């Protein structure tokens, strides 16, 4: 184990018909299938899709920070 950590960030887009919070949870859940050691996220953009003058679904752009293994 080292006395420092090295991180990487990836940018992803999550979506949900229900809420912004669900869009975040959906994005994190999918990322967790292939990215390990996730430690933080930042919401960098929020948007949505309009259907018949109503919210069709919410979208959030996230930057997810994860620690490089063994760093």
PDB file of N, CA and C in Angstrom:
ATOM      1  N   UNK A   1       0.843  -1.180   0.000  1.00  0.00           N
ATOM      2  CA  UNK A   1       0.000   0.000   0.000  1.00  0.00           C
ATOM      3  C   UNK A   1       0.886   1.240   0.000  1.00  0.00           C
ATOM      4  N   UNK A   2       0.480   2.243  -0.754  1.00  0.00           N
ATOM      5  CA  UNK A   2       1.276   3.457  -0.854  1.00  0.00           C
ATOM      6  C   UNK A   2       0.714   4.538   0.059  1.00  0.00           C
ATOM      7  N   UNK A   3       1.442   5.625   0.181  1.00  0.00           N
ATOM      8  CA  UNK A   3       0.987   6.738   1.013  1.00  0.00           C
ATOM      9  C   UNK A   3       0.290   7.820   0.185  1.00  0.00           C
ATOM     10  N   UNK A   4      -0.041   7.499  -1.040  1.00  0.00           N
ATOM     11  CA  UNK A   4      -0.776   8.427  -1.901  1.00  0.00           C
ATOM     12  C   UNK A   4      -1.792   7.641  -2.738  1.00  0.00           C
ATOM     13  N   UNK A   5      -2.702   8.352  -3.356  1.00  0.00           N
ATOM     14  CA  UNK A   5      -3.687   7.728  -4.240  1.00  0.00           C
ATOM     15  C   UNK A   5      -3.680   8.465  -5.573  1.00  0.00           C
ATOM     16  N   UNK A   6      -3.974   7.736  -6.629  1.00  0.00           N
ATOM     17  CA  UNK A   6      -4.115   8.313  -7.957  1.00  0.00           C
ATOM     18  C   UNK A   6      -5.520   8.013  -8.441  1.00  0.00           C
ATOM     19  N   UNK A   7      -6.147   9.013  -9.045  1.00  0.00           N
ATOM     20  CA  UNK A   7      -7.535   8.892  -9.455  1.00  0.00           C
ATOM     21  C   UNK A   7      -7.699   9.141 -10.947  1.00  0.00           C
ATOM     22  N   UNK A   8      -8.799   8.664 -11.469  1.00  0.00           N
ATOM     23  CA  UNK A   8      -9.195   8.926 -12.852  1.00  0.00           C
ATOM     24  C   UNK A   8     -10.656   9.326 -12.828  1.00  0.00           C
ATOM     25  N   UNK A   9     -11.063  10.169 -13.783  1.00  0.00           N
ATOM     26  CA  UNK A   9     -12.469  10.563 -13.898  1.00  0.00           C
ATOM     27  C   UNK A   9     -12.996  10.148 -15.263  1.00  0.00           C
ATOM     28  N   UNK A  10     -14.229   9.692 -15.272  1.00  0.00           N
ATOM     29  CA  UNK A  10     -14.932   9.401 -16.515  1.00  0.00           C
ATOM     30  C   UNK A  10     -16.223  10.202 -16.527  1.00  0.00           C
ATOM     31  N   UNK A  11     -16.708  10.496 -17.707  1.00  0.00           N
ATOM     32  CA  UNK A  11     -17.958  11.236 -17.839  1.00  0.00           C
ATOM     33  C   UNK A  11     -19.014  10.318 -18.433  1.00  0.00           C
ATOM     34  N   UNK A  12     -20.181  10.285 -17.791  1.00  0.00           N
ATOM     35  CA  UNK A  12     -21.276   9.441 -18.253  1.00  0.00           C
ATOM     36  C   UNK A  12     -22.581  10.230 -18.198  1.00  0.00           C
ATOM     37  N   UNK A  13     -23.602   9.714 -18.851  1.00  0.00           N
ATOM     38  CA  UNK A  13     -24.932  10.323 -18.819  1.00  0.00           C
ATOM     39  C   UNK A  13     -25.909   9.280 -18.321  1.00  0.00           C
ATOM     40  N   UNK A  14     -26.660   9.632 -17.268  1.00  0.00           N
ATOM     41  CA  UNK A  14     -27.696   8.759 -16.744  1.00  0.00           C
ATOM     42  C   UNK A  14     -29.059   9.357 -17.044  1.00  0.00           C
ATOM     43  N   UNK A  15     -30.071   8.499 -17.124  1.00  0.00           N
ATOM     44  CA  UNK A  15     -31.413   9.001 -17.397  1.00  0.00           C
ATOM     45  C   UNK A  15     -32.451   8.250 -16.579  1.00  0.00           C
ATOM     46  N   UNK A  16     -33.608   8.887 -16.426  1.00  0.00           N
ATOM     47  CA  UNK A  16     -34.721   8.287 -15.697  1.00  0.00           C
ATOM     48  C   UNK A  16     -36.006   9.002 -16.089  1.00  0.00           C
ATOM     49  N   UNK A  17     -37.097   8.262 -16.111  1.00  0.00           N
ATOM     50  CA  UNK A  17     -38.411   8.869 -16.336  1.00  0.00           C
ATOM     51  C   UNK A  17     -38.961   9.484 -15.060  1.00  0.00           C
ATOM     52  N   UNK A  18     -38.365   9.131 -13.899  1.00  0.00           N
ATOM     53  CA  UNK A  18     -38.931   9.530 -12.612  1.00  0.00           C
ATOM     54  C   UNK A  18     -38.347  10.804 -12.018  1.00  0.00           C
ATOM     55  N   UNK A  19     -36.999  10.900 -11.968  1.00  0.00           N
ATOM     56  CA  UNK A  19     -36.399  12.042 -11.269  1.00  0.00           C
ATOM     57  C   UNK A  19     -34.913  12.165 -11.597  1.00  0.00           C
ATOM     58  N   UNK A  20     -34.365  13.305 -11.237  1.00  0.00           N
ATOM     59  CA  UNK A  20     -32.925  13.521 -11.376  1.00  0.00           C
ATOM     60  C   UNK A  20     -32.167  12.563 -10.472  1.00  0.00           C
ATOM     61  N   UNK A  21     -32.682  12.369  -9.256  1.00  0.00           N
ATOM     62  CA  UNK A  21     -32.019  11.454  -8.315  1.00  0.00           C
ATOM     63  C   UNK A  21     -31.959  10.040  -8.874  1.00  0.00           C
ATOM     64  N   UNK A  22     -33.055   9.589  -9.484  1.00  0.00           N
ATOM     65  CA  UNK A  22     -33.055   8.254 -10.094  1.00  0.00           C
ATOM     66  C   UNK A  22     -32.063   8.177 -11.252  1.00  0.00           C
ATOM     67  N   UNK A  23     -31.945   9.249 -12.017  1.00  0.00           N
ATOM     68  CA  UNK A  23     -30.986   9.271 -13.124  1.00  0.00           C
ATOM     69  C   UNK A  23     -29.564   9.106 -12.599  1.00  0.00           C
ATOM     70  N   UNK A  24     -29.258   9.764 -11.473  1.00  0.00           N
ATOM     71  CA  UNK A  24     -27.937   9.624 -10.851  1.00  0.00           C
ATOM     72  C   UNK A  24     -27.725   8.192 -10.383  1.00  0.00           C
ATOM     73  N   UNK A  25     -28.712   7.643  -9.670  1.00  0.00           N
ATOM     74  CA  UNK A  25     -28.596   6.265  -9.163  1.00  0.00           C
ATOM     75  C   UNK A  25     -28.455   5.265 -10.311  1.00  0.00           C
ATOM     76  N   UNK A  26     -29.207   5.459 -11.392  1.00  0.00           N
ATOM     77  CA  UNK A  26     -29.106   4.558 -12.545  1.00  0.00           C
ATOM     78  C   UNK A  26     -27.707   4.608 -13.148  1.00  0.00           C
ATOM     79  N   UNK A  27     -27.162   5.808 -13.284  1.00  0.00           N
ATOM     80  CA  UNK A  27     -25.824   5.958 -13.851  1.00  0.00           C
ATOM     81  C   UNK A  27     -24.773   5.290 -12.970  1.00  0.00           C
ATOM     82  N   UNK A  28     -24.843   5.531 -11.668  1.00  0.00           N
ATOM     83  CA  UNK A  28     -23.864   4.930 -10.754  1.00  0.00           C
ATOM     84  C   UNK A  28     -23.981   3.412 -10.740  1.00  0.00           C
ATOM     85  N   UNK A  29     -25.206   2.901 -10.773  1.00  0.00           N
ATOM     86  CA  UNK A  29     -25.415   1.456 -10.771  1.00  0.00           C
ATOM     87  C   UNK A  29     -24.829   0.783 -11.993  1.00  0.00           C
ATOM     88  N   UNK A  30     -25.022   1.401 -13.153  1.00  0.00           N
ATOM     89  CA  UNK A  30     -24.460   0.830 -14.376  1.00  0.00           C
ATOM     90  C   UNK A  30     -22.941   0.916 -14.378  1.00  0.00           C
ATOM     91  N   UNK A  31     -22.396   2.026 -13.919  1.00  0.00           N
ATOM     92  CA  UNK A  31     -20.937   2.187 -13.872  1.00  0.00           C
ATOM     93  C   UNK A  31     -20.299   1.176 -12.944  1.00  0.00           C
ATOM     94  N   UNK A  32     -20.950   0.892 -11.842  1.00  0.00           N
ATOM     95  CA  UNK A  32     -20.391  -0.030 -10.850  1.00  0.00           C
ATOM     96  C   UNK A  32     -20.183  -1.434 -11.419  1.00  0.00           C
ATOM     97  N   UNK A  33     -20.858  -1.745 -12.525  1.00  0.00           N
ATOM     98  CA  UNK A  33     -20.687  -3.055 -13.150  1.00  0.00           C
ATOM     99  C   UNK A  33     -19.306  -3.216 -13.776  1.00  0.00           C
ATOM    100  N   UNK A  34     -18.669  -2.100 -14.156  1.00  0.00           N
ATOM    101  CA  UNK A  34     -17.371  -2.213 -14.817  1.00  0.00           C
ATOM    102  C   UNK A  34     -16.276  -1.335 -14.210  1.00  0.00           C
ATOM    103  N   UNK A  35     -16.642  -0.380 -13.370  1.00  0.00           N
ATOM    104  CA  UNK A  35     -15.651   0.493 -12.749  1.00  0.00           C
ATOM    105  C   UNK A  35     -15.619   0.221 -11.256  1.00  0.00           C
ATOM    106  N   UNK A  36     -14.443  -0.071 -10.736  1.00  0.00           N
ATOM    107  CA  UNK A  36     -14.287  -0.367  -9.315  1.00  0.00           C
ATOM    108  C   UNK A  36     -13.646   0.833  -8.610  1.00  0.00           C
ATOM    109  N   UNK A  37     -13.754   0.862  -7.315  1.00  0.00           N
ATOM    110  CA  UNK A  37     -13.147   1.900  -6.483  1.00  0.00           C
ATOM    111  C   UNK A  37     -13.709   3.300  -6.753  1.00  0.00           C
ATOM    112  N   UNK A  38     -15.006   3.378  -7.113  1.00  0.00           N
ATOM    113  CA  UNK A  38     -15.620   4.685  -7.307  1.00  0.00           C
ATOM    114  C   UNK A  38     -15.657   5.397  -5.964  1.00  0.00           C
ATOM    115  N   UNK A  39     -15.311   6.697  -5.964  1.00  0.00           N
ATOM    116  CA  UNK A  39     -15.244   7.428  -4.707  1.00  0.00           C
ATOM    117  C   UNK A  39     -16.058   8.703  -4.689  1.00  0.00           C
ATOM    118  N   UNK A  40     -16.319   9.326  -5.829  1.00  0.00           N
ATOM    119  CA  UNK A  40     -17.139  10.538  -5.825  1.00  0.00           C
ATOM    120  C   UNK A  40     -17.763  10.750  -7.199  1.00  0.00           C
ATOM    121  N   UNK A  41     -18.750  11.639  -7.222  1.00  0.00           N
ATOM    122  CA  UNK A  41     -19.314  12.066  -8.504  1.00  0.00           C
ATOM    123  C   UNK A  41     -19.629  13.546  -8.436  1.00  0.00           C
ATOM    124  N   UNK A  42     -19.649  14.186  -9.599  1.00  0.00           N
ATOM    125  CA  UNK A  42     -20.083  15.568  -9.711  1.00  0.00           C
ATOM    126  C   UNK A  42     -21.129  15.626 -10.819  1.00  0.00           C
ATOM    127  N   UNK A  43     -22.220  16.312 -10.569  1.00  0.00           N
ATOM    128  CA  UNK A  43     -23.217  16.546 -11.603  1.00  0.00           C
ATOM    129  C   UNK A  43     -22.769  17.798 -12.347  1.00  0.00           C
ATOM    130  N   UNK A  44     -22.449  17.649 -13.628  1.00  0.00           N
ATOM    131  CA  UNK A  44     -21.935  18.783 -14.395  1.00  0.00           C
ATOM    132  C   UNK A  44     -22.974  19.354 -15.352  1.00  0.00           C
ATOM    133  N   UNK A  45     -24.057  18.617 -15.566  1.00  0.00           N
ATOM    134  CA  UNK A  45     -25.102  19.103 -16.456  1.00  0.00           C
ATOM    135  C   UNK A  45     -26.405  18.387 -16.125  1.00  0.00           C
ATOM    136  N   UNK A  46     -27.489  19.121 -16.178  1.00  0.00           N
ATOM    137  CA  UNK A  46     -28.820  18.539 -15.971  1.00  0.00           C
ATOM    138  C   UNK A  46     -29.691  18.978 -17.137  1.00  0.00           C
ATOM    139  N   UNK A  47     -30.385  18.032 -17.717  1.00  0.00           N
ATOM    140  CA  UNK A  47     -31.283  18.355 -18.825  1.00  0.00           C
ATOM    141  C   UNK A  47     -32.390  17.319 -18.881  1.00  0.00           C
ATOM    142  N   UNK A  48     -33.303  17.505 -19.806  1.00  0.00           N
ATOM    143  CA  UNK A  48     -34.400  16.556 -19.936  1.00  0.00           C
ATOM    144  C   UNK A  48     -34.949  16.526 -21.340  1.00  0.00           C
ATOM    145  N   UNK A  49     -35.828  15.592 -21.539  1.00  0.00           N
ATOM    146  CA  UNK A  49     -36.488  15.386 -22.822  1.00  0.00           C
ATOM    147  C   UNK A  49     -37.962  15.728 -22.629  1.00  0.00           C
ATOM    148  N   UNK A  50     -38.515  16.501 -23.536  1.00  0.00           N
ATOM    149  CA  UNK A  50     -39.916  16.939 -23.419  1.00  0.00           C
ATOM    150  C   UNK A  50     -40.779  16.118 -24.365  1.00  0.00           C
ATOM    151  N   UNK A  51     -41.883  15.595 -23.827  1.00  0.00           N
ATOM    152  CA  UNK A  51     -42.867  14.848 -24.613  1.00  0.00           C
ATOM    153  C   UNK A  51     -44.241  15.425 -24.307  1.00  0.00           C
ATOM    154  N   UNK A  52     -44.937  15.894 -25.317  1.00  0.00           N
ATOM    155  CA  UNK A  52     -46.277  16.465 -25.148  1.00  0.00           C
ATOM    156  C   UNK A  52     -46.313  17.534 -24.058  1.00  0.00           C
ATOM    157  N   UNK A  53     -45.338  18.429 -24.093  1.00  0.00           N
ATOM    158  CA  UNK A  53     -45.232  19.562 -23.154  1.00  0.00           C
ATOM    159  C   UNK A  53     -44.992  19.148 -21.704  1.00  0.00           C
ATOM    160  N   UNK A  54     -44.528  17.921 -21.494  1.00  0.00           N
ATOM    161  CA  UNK A  54     -44.231  17.431 -20.142  1.00  0.00           C
ATOM    162  C   UNK A  54     -42.851  16.774 -20.144  1.00  0.00           C
ATOM    163  N   UNK A  55     -42.346  16.531 -18.955  1.00  0.00           N
ATOM    164  CA  UNK A  55     -41.043  15.852 -18.845  1.00  0.00           C
ATOM    165  C   UNK A  55     -41.196  14.409 -19.308  1.00  0.00           C
ATOM    166  N   UNK A  56     -40.457  14.061 -20.347  1.00  0.00           N
ATOM    167  CA  UNK A  56     -40.431  12.677 -20.821  1.00  0.00           C
ATOM    168  C   UNK A  56     -39.436  11.861 -20.023  1.00  0.00           C
ATOM    169  N   UNK A  57     -38.250  12.419 -19.819  1.00  0.00           N
ATOM    170  CA  UNK A  57     -37.258  11.821 -18.929  1.00  0.00           C
ATOM    171  C   UNK A  57     -36.203  12.851 -18.581  1.00  0.00           C
ATOM    172  N   UNK A  58     -35.533  12.595 -17.476  1.00  0.00           N
ATOM    173  CA  UNK A  58     -34.468  13.456 -16.977  1.00  0.00           C
ATOM    174  C   UNK A  58     -33.128  12.872 -17.406  1.00  0.00           C
ATOM    175  N   UNK A  59     -32.166  13.745 -17.667  1.00  0.00           N
ATOM    176  CA  UNK A  59     -30.805  13.314 -17.968  1.00  0.00           C
ATOM    177  C   UNK A  59     -29.839  14.094 -17.090  1.00  0.00           C
ATOM    178  N   UNK A  60     -28.812  13.422 -16.607  1.00  0.00           N
ATOM    179  CA  UNK A  60     -27.749  14.082 -15.857  1.00  0.00           C
ATOM    180  C   UNK A  60     -26.400  13.633 -16.418  1.00  0.00           C
ATOM    181  N   UNK A  61     -25.510  14.587 -16.576  1.00  0.00           N
ATOM    182  CA  UNK A  61     -24.136  14.283 -16.969  1.00  0.00           C
ATOM    183  C   UNK A  61     -23.324  14.265 -15.680  1.00  0.00           C
ATOM    184  N   UNK A  62     -22.654  13.149 -15.440  1.00  0.00           N
ATOM    185  CA  UNK A  62     -21.856  12.970 -14.224  1.00  0.00           C
ATOM    186  C   UNK A  62     -20.398  12.771 -14.586  1.00  0.00           C
ATOM    187  N   UNK A  63     -19.526  13.295 -13.757  1.00  0.00           N
ATOM    188  CA  UNK A  63     -18.126  12.908 -13.770  1.00  0.00           C
ATOM    189  C   UNK A  63     -17.939  12.043 -12.540  1.00  0.00           C
ATOM    190  N   UNK A  64     -17.447  10.842 -12.753  1.00  0.00           N
ATOM    191  CA  UNK A  64     -17.257   9.891 -11.658  1.00  0.00           C
ATOM    192  C   UNK A  64     -15.763   9.720 -11.434  1.00  0.00           C
ATOM    193  N   UNK A  65     -15.347   9.920 -10.187  1.00  0.00           N
ATOM    194  CA  UNK A  65     -13.947   9.742  -9.827  1.00  0.00           C
ATOM    195  C   UNK A  65     -13.744   8.389  -9.189  1.00  0.00           C
ATOM    196  N   UNK A  66     -12.708   7.684  -9.641  1.00  0.00           N
ATOM    197  CA  UNK A  66     -12.390   6.397  -9.033  1.00  0.00           C
ATOM    198  C   UNK A  66     -10.892   6.287  -8.837  1.00  0.00           C
ATOM    199  N   UNK A  67     -10.546   5.545  -7.804  1.00  0.00           N
ATOM    200  CA  UNK A  67      -9.137   5.370  -7.440  1.00  0.00           C
ATOM    201  C   UNK A  67      -8.523   4.274  -8.303  1.00  0.00           C
ATOM    202  N   UNK A  68      -7.337   4.553  -8.851  1.00  0.00           N
ATOM    203  CA  UNK A  68      -6.598   3.557  -9.614  1.00  0.00           C
ATOM    204  C   UNK A  68      -6.161   2.463  -8.651  1.00  0.00           C
ATOM    205  N   UNK A  69      -6.405   1.219  -9.028  1.00  0.00           N
ATOM    206  CA  UNK A  69      -6.108   0.087  -8.157  1.00  0.00           C
ATOM    207  C   UNK A  69      -4.656   0.091  -7.722  1.00  0.00           C
ATOM    208  N   UNK A  70      -4.424  -0.210  -6.470  1.00  0.00           N
ATOM    209  CA  UNK A  70      -3.093  -0.284  -5.857  1.00  0.00           C
ATOM    210  C   UNK A  70      -2.364   1.048  -5.785  1.00  0.00           C
ATOM    211  N   UNK A  71      -3.111   2.146  -5.886  1.00  0.00           N
ATOM    212  CA  UNK A  71      -2.426   3.443  -5.736  1.00  0.00           C
ATOM    213  C   UNK A  71      -2.772   4.038  -4.401  1.00  0.00           C
TER     214      UNK A  71
END
